[in-house]
mmCIF file of C-alpha atoms (C1' of nucleotides) and ligand atoms in Angstrom:
data_model
loop_
_atom_site.group_PDB
_atom_site.id
_atom_site.type_symbol
_atom_site.label_atom_id
_atom_site.label_comp_id
_atom_site.label_asym_id
_atom_site.label_seq_id
_atom_site.Cartn_x
_atom_site.Cartn_y
_atom_site.Cartn_z
ATOM 1 C CA MET A 1 -5.273 38.504 62.442
ATOM 2 C CA ASN A 2 -8.167 40.316 64.008
ATOM 3 C CA ARG A 3 -11.648 39.209 64.988
ATOM 4 C CA GLN A 4 -13.350 40.689 61.970
ATOM 5 C CA THR A 5 -11.471 38.616 59.456
ATOM 6 C CA LEU A 6 -14.256 36.173 58.857
ATOM 7 C CA GLU A 7 -16.706 38.931 58.048
ATOM 8 C CA LYS A 8 -14.075 40.746 56.049
ATOM 9 C CA PHE A 9 -13.494 37.532 54.191
ATOM 10 C CA TYR A 10 -17.086 37.220 53.132
ATOM 11 C CA ARG A 11 -17.408 40.889 52.298
ATOM 12 C CA LEU A 12 -14.546 40.770 49.862
ATOM 13 C CA LYS A 13 -15.596 40.430 46.290
ATOM 14 C CA LEU A 14 -14.040 37.941 43.968
ATOM 15 C CA LYS A 15 -14.774 37.187 40.339
ATOM 16 C CA LYS A 16 -17.385 34.761 41.533
ATOM 17 C CA PRO A 17 -19.737 35.419 44.419
ATOM 18 C CA LEU A 18 -19.098 33.424 47.554
ATOM 19 C CA LYS A 19 -21.745 31.531 49.387
ATOM 20 C CA SER A 20 -21.174 31.305 53.092
ATOM 21 C CA SER A 21 -20.378 27.793 54.127
ATOM 22 C CA ALA A 22 -19.667 26.188 57.451
ATOM 23 C CA LYS A 23 -16.712 24.188 56.211
ATOM 24 C CA ARG A 24 -14.982 27.138 54.675
ATOM 25 C CA SER A 25 -15.635 29.274 57.716
ATOM 26 C CA LEU A 26 -14.029 26.572 59.789
ATOM 27 C CA VAL A 27 -10.837 26.776 57.783
ATOM 28 C CA VAL A 28 -10.835 30.558 57.891
ATOM 29 C CA GLU A 29 -11.292 30.524 61.657
ATOM 30 C CA TYR A 30 -8.464 28.107 62.281
ATOM 31 C CA PHE A 31 -6.361 30.110 59.886
ATOM 32 C CA MET A 32 -7.175 33.260 61.858
ATOM 33 C CA ASN A 33 -5.892 31.746 65.058
ATOM 34 C CA ARG A 34 -2.527 30.898 63.542
ATOM 35 C CA ASP A 35 0.064 33.583 63.667
ATOM 36 C CA ARG A 36 2.928 31.790 62.010
ATOM 37 C CA HIS A 37 3.895 29.763 59.011
ATOM 38 C CA PHE A 38 2.166 26.432 58.750
ATOM 39 C CA SER A 39 1.852 23.657 56.239
ATOM 40 C CA VAL A 40 -1.493 22.615 54.836
ATOM 41 C CA GLU A 41 -1.153 19.296 56.597
ATOM 42 C CA GLU A 42 -0.698 21.029 59.943
ATOM 43 C CA LEU A 43 -3.853 23.041 59.556
ATOM 44 C CA TYR A 44 -5.757 20.037 58.257
ATOM 45 C CA ASN A 45 -4.684 17.925 61.221
ATOM 46 C CA GLU A 46 -5.518 20.633 63.715
ATOM 47 C CA ILE A 47 -9.070 20.901 62.423
ATOM 48 C CA ARG A 48 -9.407 17.148 62.278
ATOM 49 C CA LYS A 49 -8.177 16.755 65.843
ATOM 50 C CA MET A 50 -11.088 18.920 66.927
ATOM 51 C CA ASN A 51 -13.383 16.330 65.428
ATOM 52 C CA PHE A 52 -14.503 18.462 62.557
ATOM 53 C CA LYS A 53 -14.902 16.627 59.340
ATOM 54 C CA ILE A 54 -13.146 18.338 56.483
ATOM 55 C CA SER A 55 -11.288 17.370 53.345
ATOM 56 C CA TYR A 56 -7.905 18.395 52.079
ATOM 57 C CA SER A 57 -9.625 19.775 48.996
ATOM 58 C CA THR A 58 -11.522 22.294 51.058
ATOM 59 C CA VAL A 59 -8.496 23.278 53.093
ATOM 60 C CA TYR A 60 -6.452 23.860 49.967
ATOM 61 C CA ARG A 61 -9.274 25.710 48.272
ATOM 62 C CA THR A 62 -9.858 27.998 51.209
ATOM 63 C CA LEU A 63 -6.193 28.788 51.677
ATOM 64 C CA ASN A 64 -5.911 29.621 48.008
ATOM 65 C CA LEU A 65 -8.890 31.908 48.371
ATOM 66 C CA LEU A 66 -7.362 33.642 51.365
ATOM 67 C CA THR A 67 -4.210 34.139 49.362
ATOM 68 C CA LYS A 68 -6.076 35.694 46.452
ATOM 69 C CA LEU A 69 -7.822 37.970 48.917
ATOM 70 C CA GLY A 70 -4.490 39.058 50.326
ATOM 71 C CA LEU A 71 -5.197 37.651 53.778
ATOM 72 C CA ALA A 72 -2.654 34.859 53.454
ATOM 73 C CA ARG A 73 0.781 34.659 51.922
ATOM 74 C CA GLU A 74 2.493 31.622 50.475
ATOM 75 C CA CYS A 75 5.978 30.865 51.789
ATOM 76 C CA ILE A 76 8.067 28.268 50.075
ATOM 77 C CA PHE A 77 11.333 27.643 51.841
ATOM 78 C CA LYS A 78 14.173 25.372 50.856
ATOM 79 C CA ASP A 79 12.282 22.139 51.427
ATOM 80 C CA GLY A 80 9.925 23.132 48.627
ATOM 81 C CA MET A 81 6.809 22.528 50.676
ATOM 82 C CA LEU A 82 3.975 24.995 50.475
ATOM 83 C CA ARG A 83 3.333 26.947 53.633
ATOM 84 C CA PHE A 84 1.056 29.827 54.433
ATOM 85 C CA GLU A 85 1.251 32.666 56.864
ATOM 86 C CA PRO A 86 -1.404 35.198 57.811
ATOM 87 C CA VAL A 87 -0.849 38.686 56.467
ATOM 88 C CA HIS A 88 -1.170 41.052 59.379
ATOM 89 C CA GLY A 89 -0.755 44.319 57.661
ATOM 90 C CA PRO A 90 1.078 46.132 54.941
ATOM 91 C CA LYS A 91 4.420 45.563 56.678
ATOM 92 C CA HIS A 92 6.687 43.263 54.793
ATOM 93 C CA HIS A 93 9.163 40.973 56.512
ATOM 94 C CA ASP A 94 11.758 38.406 55.594
ATOM 95 C CA HIS A 95 12.918 35.187 57.235
ATOM 96 C CA LEU A 96 15.748 33.515 59.044
ATOM 97 C CA VAL A 97 15.354 29.743 58.743
ATOM 98 C CA CYS A 98 17.169 27.326 61.035
ATOM 99 C CA GLU A 99 18.331 24.332 59.042
ATOM 100 C CA ARG A 100 18.653 22.222 62.187
ATOM 101 C CA CYS A 101 15.358 22.693 64.044
ATOM 102 C CA GLY A 102 13.290 24.386 61.370
ATOM 103 C CA LYS A 103 12.557 27.455 63.451
ATOM 104 C CA ILE A 104 11.579 30.505 61.457
ATOM 105 C CA ILE A 105 12.419 33.987 62.688
ATOM 106 C CA GLU A 106 10.964 37.057 61.050
ATOM 107 C CA PHE A 107 12.839 40.285 60.575
ATOM 108 C CA GLU A 108 12.557 43.647 58.921
ATOM 109 C CA GLU A 109 15.516 45.660 57.719
ATOM 110 C CA PRO A 110 14.520 48.839 55.916
ATOM 111 C CA LYS A 111 18.121 49.513 54.967
ATOM 112 C CA ILE A 112 18.146 46.301 52.944
ATOM 113 C CA GLU A 113 14.848 47.151 51.274
ATOM 114 C CA LYS A 114 16.280 50.526 50.277
ATOM 115 C CA LEU A 115 19.316 48.879 48.753
ATOM 116 C CA GLN A 116 17.134 46.434 46.884
ATOM 117 C CA GLU A 117 15.319 49.340 45.295
ATOM 118 C CA GLU A 118 18.665 50.796 44.369
ATOM 119 C CA VAL A 119 19.757 47.564 42.713
ATOM 120 C CA ALA A 120 16.491 47.473 40.803
ATOM 121 C CA ARG A 121 16.897 51.054 39.646
ATOM 122 C CA ARG A 122 20.380 50.238 38.441
ATOM 123 C CA HIS A 123 18.841 47.573 36.177
ATOM 124 C CA LYS A 124 15.794 49.661 35.243
ATOM 125 C CA PHE A 125 13.772 46.949 36.885
ATOM 126 C CA LEU A 126 10.437 47.554 38.593
ATOM 127 C CA VAL A 127 10.136 45.421 41.716
ATOM 128 C CA ASP A 128 6.735 44.016 42.546
ATOM 129 C CA TRP A 129 7.727 41.871 45.494
ATOM 130 C CA HIS A 130 10.723 39.993 46.790
ATOM 131 C CA ARG A 131 11.754 37.200 49.019
ATOM 132 C CA MET A 132 14.843 36.887 51.119
ATOM 133 C CA GLU A 133 15.690 34.001 53.378
ATOM 134 C CA LEU A 134 18.805 33.484 55.432
ATOM 135 C CA TYR A 135 19.460 29.831 56.204
ATOM 136 C CA GLY A 136 21.713 28.628 58.986
ATOM 137 C CA LEU A 137 21.717 27.830 62.691
ATOM 138 C CA CYS A 138 19.560 29.565 65.269
ATOM 139 C CA ALA A 139 20.946 30.643 68.633
ATOM 140 C CA GLU A 140 19.647 27.534 70.437
ATOM 141 C CA CYS A 141 21.030 25.125 67.900
ATOM 142 C CA ARG A 142 24.389 26.862 67.965
ATOM 143 C CA LYS A 143 24.547 26.377 71.724
ATOM 144 C CA LYS A 144 23.767 22.670 71.394
ATOM 145 C CA GLU A 145 26.354 22.484 68.629
ATOM 146 C CA LYS A 146 29.095 23.641 70.998
ATOM 147 C CA LEU A 147 28.394 21.191 73.820
ATOM 148 C CA MET B 1 32.676 26.971 33.548
ATOM 149 C CA ASN B 2 36.141 26.177 32.305
ATOM 150 C CA ARG B 3 37.462 23.415 30.087
ATOM 151 C CA GLN B 4 38.826 21.322 32.902
ATOM 152 C CA THR B 5 35.496 20.751 34.505
ATOM 153 C CA LEU B 6 35.035 17.274 33.160
ATOM 154 C CA GLU B 7 38.377 16.147 34.517
ATOM 155 C CA LYS B 8 37.774 18.012 37.720
ATOM 156 C CA PHE B 9 34.459 16.245 37.937
ATOM 157 C CA TYR B 10 35.981 12.813 37.780
ATOM 158 C CA ARG B 11 38.776 13.710 40.123
ATOM 159 C CA LEU B 12 36.434 14.774 42.873
ATOM 160 C CA LYS B 13 35.841 12.138 45.490
ATOM 161 C CA LEU B 14 32.390 11.262 46.664
ATOM 162 C CA LYS B 15 31.249 8.670 49.169
ATOM 163 C CA LYS B 16 31.155 6.189 46.326
ATOM 164 C CA PRO B 17 33.775 5.971 43.614
ATOM 165 C CA LEU B 18 32.660 7.093 40.150
ATOM 166 C CA LYS B 19 33.186 5.122 37.033
ATOM 167 C CA SER B 20 33.691 7.206 33.957
ATOM 168 C CA SER B 21 30.781 6.884 31.627
ATOM 169 C CA ALA B 22 29.978 8.343 28.246
ATOM 170 C CA LYS B 23 26.404 9.256 29.139
ATOM 171 C CA ARG B 24 27.331 11.092 32.261
ATOM 172 C CA SER B 25 30.167 12.886 30.525
ATOM 173 C CA LEU B 26 27.677 14.001 27.920
ATOM 174 C CA VAL B 27 25.504 15.643 30.545
ATOM 175 C CA VAL B 28 28.483 17.247 32.220
ATOM 176 C CA GLU B 29 29.696 18.639 28.897
ATOM 177 C CA TYR B 30 26.363 20.140 27.999
ATOM 178 C CA PHE B 31 26.109 21.488 31.501
ATOM 179 C CA MET B 32 29.527 23.079 31.092
ATOM 180 C CA ASN B 33 28.463 24.949 28.024
ATOM 181 C CA ARG B 34 25.532 26.530 29.796
ATOM 182 C CA ASP B 35 26.177 29.705 31.623
ATOM 183 C CA ARG B 36 22.725 30.400 32.951
ATOM 184 C CA HIS B 37 19.794 28.925 34.785
ATOM 185 C CA PHE B 38 18.087 26.110 32.977
ATOM 186 C CA SER B 39 15.451 23.541 33.694
ATOM 187 C CA VAL B 40 16.168 19.841 33.523
ATOM 188 C CA GLU B 41 13.837 19.562 30.579
ATOM 189 C CA GLU B 42 15.797 22.205 28.669
ATOM 190 C CA LEU B 43 19.070 20.388 29.124
ATOM 191 C CA TYR B 44 17.469 17.058 28.321
ATOM 192 C CA ASN B 45 15.964 18.397 25.100
ATOM 193 C CA GLU B 46 19.192 20.037 24.042
ATOM 194 C CA ILE B 47 21.085 16.774 24.351
ATOM 195 C CA ARG B 48 18.295 14.895 22.609
ATOM 196 C CA LYS B 49 18.206 17.373 19.745
ATOM 197 C CA MET B 50 21.827 16.496 19.071
ATOM 198 C CA ASN B 51 20.723 12.912 18.542
ATOM 199 C CA PHE B 52 22.292 11.588 21.679
ATOM 200 C CA LYS B 53 20.259 9.014 23.455
ATOM 201 C CA ILE B 54 19.870 9.755 27.113
ATOM 202 C CA SER B 55 17.251 9.314 29.792
ATOM 203 C CA TYR B 56 15.810 11.791 32.228
ATOM 204 C CA SER B 57 17.091 9.574 35.027
ATOM 205 C CA THR B 58 20.660 10.093 33.964
ATOM 206 C CA VAL B 59 20.223 13.818 33.493
ATOM 207 C CA TYR B 60 18.720 14.179 36.932
ATOM 208 C CA ARG B 61 21.313 11.931 38.498
ATOM 209 C CA THR B 62 24.197 13.791 36.943
ATOM 210 C CA LEU B 63 22.855 17.204 37.861
ATOM 211 C CA ASN B 64 22.394 16.046 41.423
ATOM 212 C CA LEU B 65 25.965 14.829 41.392
ATOM 213 C CA LEU B 66 27.220 18.151 40.079
ATOM 214 C CA THR B 67 25.306 19.862 42.830
ATOM 215 C CA LYS B 68 26.821 17.672 45.524
ATOM 216 C CA LEU B 69 30.219 18.400 44.057
ATOM 217 C CA GLY B 70 29.568 22.116 44.246
ATOM 218 C CA LEU B 71 29.759 22.614 40.485
ATOM 219 C CA ALA B 72 26.049 23.304 40.114
ATOM 220 C CA ARG B 73 23.561 25.189 42.229
ATOM 221 C CA GLU B 74 19.844 24.596 42.487
ATOM 222 C CA CYS B 75 17.623 27.629 41.944
ATOM 223 C CA ILE B 76 13.968 27.389 42.735
ATOM 224 C CA PHE B 77 12.072 30.515 41.775
ATOM 225 C CA LYS B 78 8.442 31.346 42.288
ATOM 226 C CA ASP B 79 7.127 28.797 39.798
ATOM 227 C CA GLY B 80 8.534 26.051 42.006
ATOM 228 C CA MET B 81 10.338 24.323 39.188
ATOM 229 C CA LEU B 82 13.811 23.014 39.773
ATOM 230 C CA ARG B 83 16.518 24.803 37.846
ATOM 231 C CA PHE B 84 20.271 24.588 37.921
ATOM 232 C CA GLU B 85 23.006 27.049 37.256
ATOM 233 C CA PRO B 86 26.736 26.441 36.933
ATOM 234 C CA VAL B 87 28.830 27.658 39.853
ATOM 235 C CA HIS B 88 31.626 29.730 38.406
ATOM 236 C CA GLY B 89 33.508 30.619 41.500
ATOM 237 C CA PRO B 90 33.182 31.511 45.121
ATOM 238 C CA LYS B 91 31.298 34.695 44.273
ATOM 239 C CA HIS B 92 27.728 34.654 45.371
ATOM 240 C CA HIS B 93 24.981 36.453 43.509
ATOM 241 C CA ASP B 94 21.250 37.030 43.759
ATOM 242 C CA HIS B 95 18.504 37.378 41.184
ATOM 243 C CA LEU B 96 16.078 39.766 39.596
ATOM 244 C CA VAL B 97 13.265 37.775 37.994
ATOM 245 C CA CYS B 98 10.947 39.260 35.401
ATOM 246 C CA GLU B 99 7.409 38.014 35.988
ATOM 247 C CA ARG B 100 6.390 38.870 32.431
ATOM 248 C CA CYS B 101 9.097 37.358 30.223
ATOM 249 C CA GLY B 102 10.904 35.185 32.748
ATOM 250 C CA LYS B 103 14.258 36.835 32.220
ATOM 251 C CA ILE B 104 16.695 36.389 35.073
ATOM 252 C CA ILE B 105 19.266 39.040 35.877
ATOM 253 C CA GLU B 106 22.060 38.411 38.319
ATOM 254 C CA PHE B 107 23.409 40.959 40.715
ATOM 255 C CA GLU B 108 25.787 41.350 43.618
ATOM 256 C CA GLU B 109 25.389 43.940 46.320
ATOM 257 C CA PRO B 110 27.980 43.627 49.083
ATOM 258 C CA LYS B 111 26.214 46.268 51.123
ATOM 259 C CA ILE B 112 23.160 44.037 51.347
ATOM 260 C CA GLU B 113 25.246 41.038 52.285
ATOM 261 C CA LYS B 114 26.836 43.059 55.093
ATOM 262 C CA LEU B 115 23.435 44.058 56.397
ATOM 263 C CA GLN B 116 22.261 40.467 56.262
ATOM 264 C CA GLU B 117 25.143 39.514 58.494
ATOM 265 C CA GLU B 118 24.164 42.291 60.846
ATOM 266 C CA VAL B 119 20.591 41.051 61.012
ATOM 267 C CA ALA B 120 21.870 37.557 61.728
ATOM 268 C CA ARG B 121 24.159 38.807 64.488
ATOM 269 C CA ARG B 122 21.228 40.628 66.030
ATOM 270 C CA HIS B 123 19.413 37.290 66.300
ATOM 271 C CA LYS B 124 22.527 35.323 67.265
ATOM 272 C CA PHE B 125 21.958 33.379 64.098
ATOM 273 C CA LEU B 126 24.767 31.816 62.066
ATOM 274 C CA VAL B 127 24.084 32.158 58.353
ATOM 275 C CA ASP B 128 25.113 29.306 56.119
ATOM 276 C CA TRP B 129 23.635 30.589 52.859
ATOM 277 C CA HIS B 130 20.811 32.757 51.686
ATOM 278 C CA ARG B 131 18.614 33.470 48.764
ATOM 279 C CA MET B 132 17.173 36.756 47.654
ATOM 280 C CA GLU B 133 15.019 37.268 44.608
ATOM 281 C CA LEU B 134 13.389 40.458 43.434
ATOM 282 C CA TYR B 135 10.348 39.834 41.238
ATOM 283 C CA GLY B 136 8.851 42.401 38.912
ATOM 284 C CA LEU B 137 9.206 43.819 35.416
ATOM 285 C CA CYS B 138 12.445 44.034 33.491
ATOM 286 C CA ALA B 139 13.379 47.131 31.500
ATOM 287 C CA GLU B 140 12.152 45.686 28.190
ATOM 288 C CA CYS B 141 8.824 44.585 29.567
ATOM 289 C CA ARG B 142 8.314 47.972 31.190
ATOM 290 C CA LYS B 143 8.809 49.632 27.838
ATOM 291 C CA LYS B 144 6.258 47.374 26.182
ATOM 292 C CA GLU B 145 3.937 48.052 29.096
ATOM 293 C CA LYS B 146 3.952 51.774 28.354
ATOM 294 C CA LEU B 147 3.174 51.507 24.644
ATOM 295 C "C1'" DT C 1 39.130 -13.386 31.287
ATOM 296 C "C1'" DA C 2 36.192 -13.513 35.160
ATOM 297 C "C1'" DA C 3 34.132 -11.428 39.040
ATOM 298 C "C1'" DA C 4 32.707 -7.195 41.288
ATOM 299 C "C1'" DA C 5 30.973 -2.668 41.194
ATOM 300 C "C1'" DA C 6 28.679 1.042 39.108
ATOM 301 C "C1'" DA C 7 25.736 3.115 35.463
ATOM 302 C "C1'" DT C 8 21.782 3.042 32.605
ATOM 303 C "C1'" DG C 9 16.896 3.506 31.137
ATOM 304 C "C1'" DA C 10 12.211 2.117 31.165
ATOM 305 C "C1'" DA C 11 8.753 1.785 34.021
ATOM 306 C "C1'" DA C 12 6.812 2.272 38.458
ATOM 307 C "C1'" DA C 13 6.600 4.881 42.628
ATOM 308 C "C1'" DT C 14 6.249 9.130 45.051
ATOM 309 C "C1'" DG C 15 3.932 12.866 47.029
ATOM 310 C "C1'" DA C 16 2.038 17.339 47.176
ATOM 311 C "C1'" DT C 17 -1.394 19.789 44.953
ATOM 312 C "C1'" DT C 18 -5.240 20.306 41.680
ATOM 313 C "C1'" DT C 19 -9.141 18.756 39.220
ATOM 314 C "C1'" DT C 20 -13.272 16.183 38.337
ATOM 315 C "C1'" DC C 21 -17.823 15.120 39.109
ATOM 316 C "C1'" DA C 22 -21.898 13.687 41.382
ATOM 317 C "C1'" DA C 23 -24.251 14.752 45.485
ATOM 318 C "C1'" DA C 24 -25.300 18.181 49.102
ATOM 319 C "C1'" DA C 25 -25.863 22.855 50.627
ATOM 320 C "C1'" DT C 26 -27.006 27.636 49.841
ATOM 321 C "C1'" DC C 27 -29.291 31.367 47.785
ATOM 322 C "C1'" DA C 28 -32.675 34.075 45.177
ATOM 323 C "C1'" DA C 29 -36.718 34.548 43.235
ATOM 324 C "C1'" DA C 30 -41.572 33.462 42.823
ATOM 325 C "C1'" DT D 1 -42.267 27.659 51.386
ATOM 326 C "C1'" DT D 2 -41.142 25.635 46.755
ATOM 327 C "C1'" DT D 3 -38.327 25.782 42.866
ATOM 328 C "C1'" DG D 4 -34.474 26.153 40.239
ATOM 329 C "C1'" DA D 5 -30.000 27.994 39.653
ATOM 330 C "C1'" DT D 6 -25.514 28.357 41.613
ATOM 331 C "C1'" DT D 7 -21.941 27.131 44.635
ATOM 332 C "C1'" DT D 8 -19.581 23.960 47.719
ATOM 333 C "C1'" DT D 9 -18.036 19.626 49.125
ATOM 334 C "C1'" DG D 10 -15.254 15.343 49.334
ATOM 335 C "C1'" DA D 11 -13.651 11.113 47.409
ATOM 336 C "C1'" DA D 12 -11.221 9.601 43.966
ATOM 337 C "C1'" DA D 13 -8.620 10.403 39.946
ATOM 338 C "C1'" DA D 14 -5.401 13.278 37.541
ATOM 339 C "C1'" DT D 15 -1.181 15.914 37.390
ATOM 340 C "C1'" DC D 16 3.431 16.440 37.102
ATOM 341 C "C1'" DA D 17 8.181 16.913 38.407
ATOM 342 C "C1'" DT D 18 11.326 14.131 40.527
ATOM 343 C "C1'" DT D 19 13.066 9.809 42.524
ATOM 344 C "C1'" DT D 20 13.456 4.953 42.873
ATOM 345 C "C1'" DT D 21 13.522 0.256 41.316
ATOM 346 C "C1'" DC D 22 15.531 -3.322 39.016
ATOM 347 C "C1'" DA D 23 17.049 -6.052 35.218
ATOM 348 C "C1'" DT D 24 20.589 -5.293 31.883
ATOM 349 C "C1'" DT D 25 24.860 -3.243 30.205
ATOM 350 C "C1'" DT D 26 29.273 -1.095 30.923
ATOM 351 C "C1'" DT D 27 33.401 -0.264 33.344
ATOM 352 C "C1'" DT D 28 36.886 -1.419 36.501
ATOM 353 C "C1'" DT D 29 39.589 -4.508 39.157
ATOM 354 C "C1'" DA D 30 41.921 -8.717 40.022
HETATM 355 MN MN1 MN E 201 6.774 35.264 58.111
HETATM 356 MN MN1 MN E 202 22.260 33.010 38.863
HETATM 357 ZN ZN1 ZN E 203 17.473 25.850 65.317
HETATM 358 ZN ZN1 ZN E 204 10.691 40.903 31.132
#
DNA sequence: TAAAAAATGAAAATGATTTTCAAAATCAAA
DNA sequence: TTTGATTTTGAAAATCATTTTCATTTTTTA
């Protein structure tokens, strides 16, 4: 997420006009500095730890805004908890999720995406978006497993 | 799901022994007769409509049992609501989900599964299970779209 | 038949997220 | 500026699907 996100954020038009606000900017800034999946609680705690006063309501509201604006993406893995990740560009990626340590690895595999399109065509289905997650053990956890 | 499921169900050993019970059997039977994804509420209402008295607790408990026994699988799509589907065999499948009408189409694509394994190998990751869902418009909804 | 174990259902608890609403902050004229 | 309209905020309440509790009933075992 680049430096101009905050300005970009306020330039973007929604149904309703946005007033600039310190609290919201705070959330956007901390969001900007994340580069991986995080839970709302994590972000909330991080901001709190810095002695900024903020409410969960505002954190949720701002993250939902960022999502509508296309700057954030919701990720809901097996545990069912809402997470967000910054959207860095038009490139799509999918996830490997370690069921032991929770680590999340991102990957891209164009060959799979091609085949997905083929499956869709076969069913005369028009794909808007997809999600694919592979759950299992990461390299580190496999090593520990063997000891 | 075949006829012997109910017996199979009671034969399976869990941590705790199961007593046979009419209410639970009821849920298992209605579950058996489903062959697609359903919400807990749907199953509950179906049983209720037949004038059987049953509680949500028992429906939830039984479905969780069936899941532990490997006879049911949890499916959580974009809407975040818990659904179950009967497990018919060892064959795995993935889903196309229509965002307009909610229809769910199942598909298998061994070529994708192979590539998933390759991705995993590349990351020294051991895959236990995965989920893949393609969201978009089904054939029917596309037609209506065009009119 | 009696005692032990498990199942049931109503109601309460849970817990993450959203909503409400009154007060505070921001903005846009005048 | 001042004013008045609009938006934002946060605490508390509402939501809502799912789980848990617990007193009672049912099933199994002895
Ligand atoms: Mn990611
Ligand atoms: Mn299915
Ligand atoms: Zn791991
Ligand atoms: Zn459709």
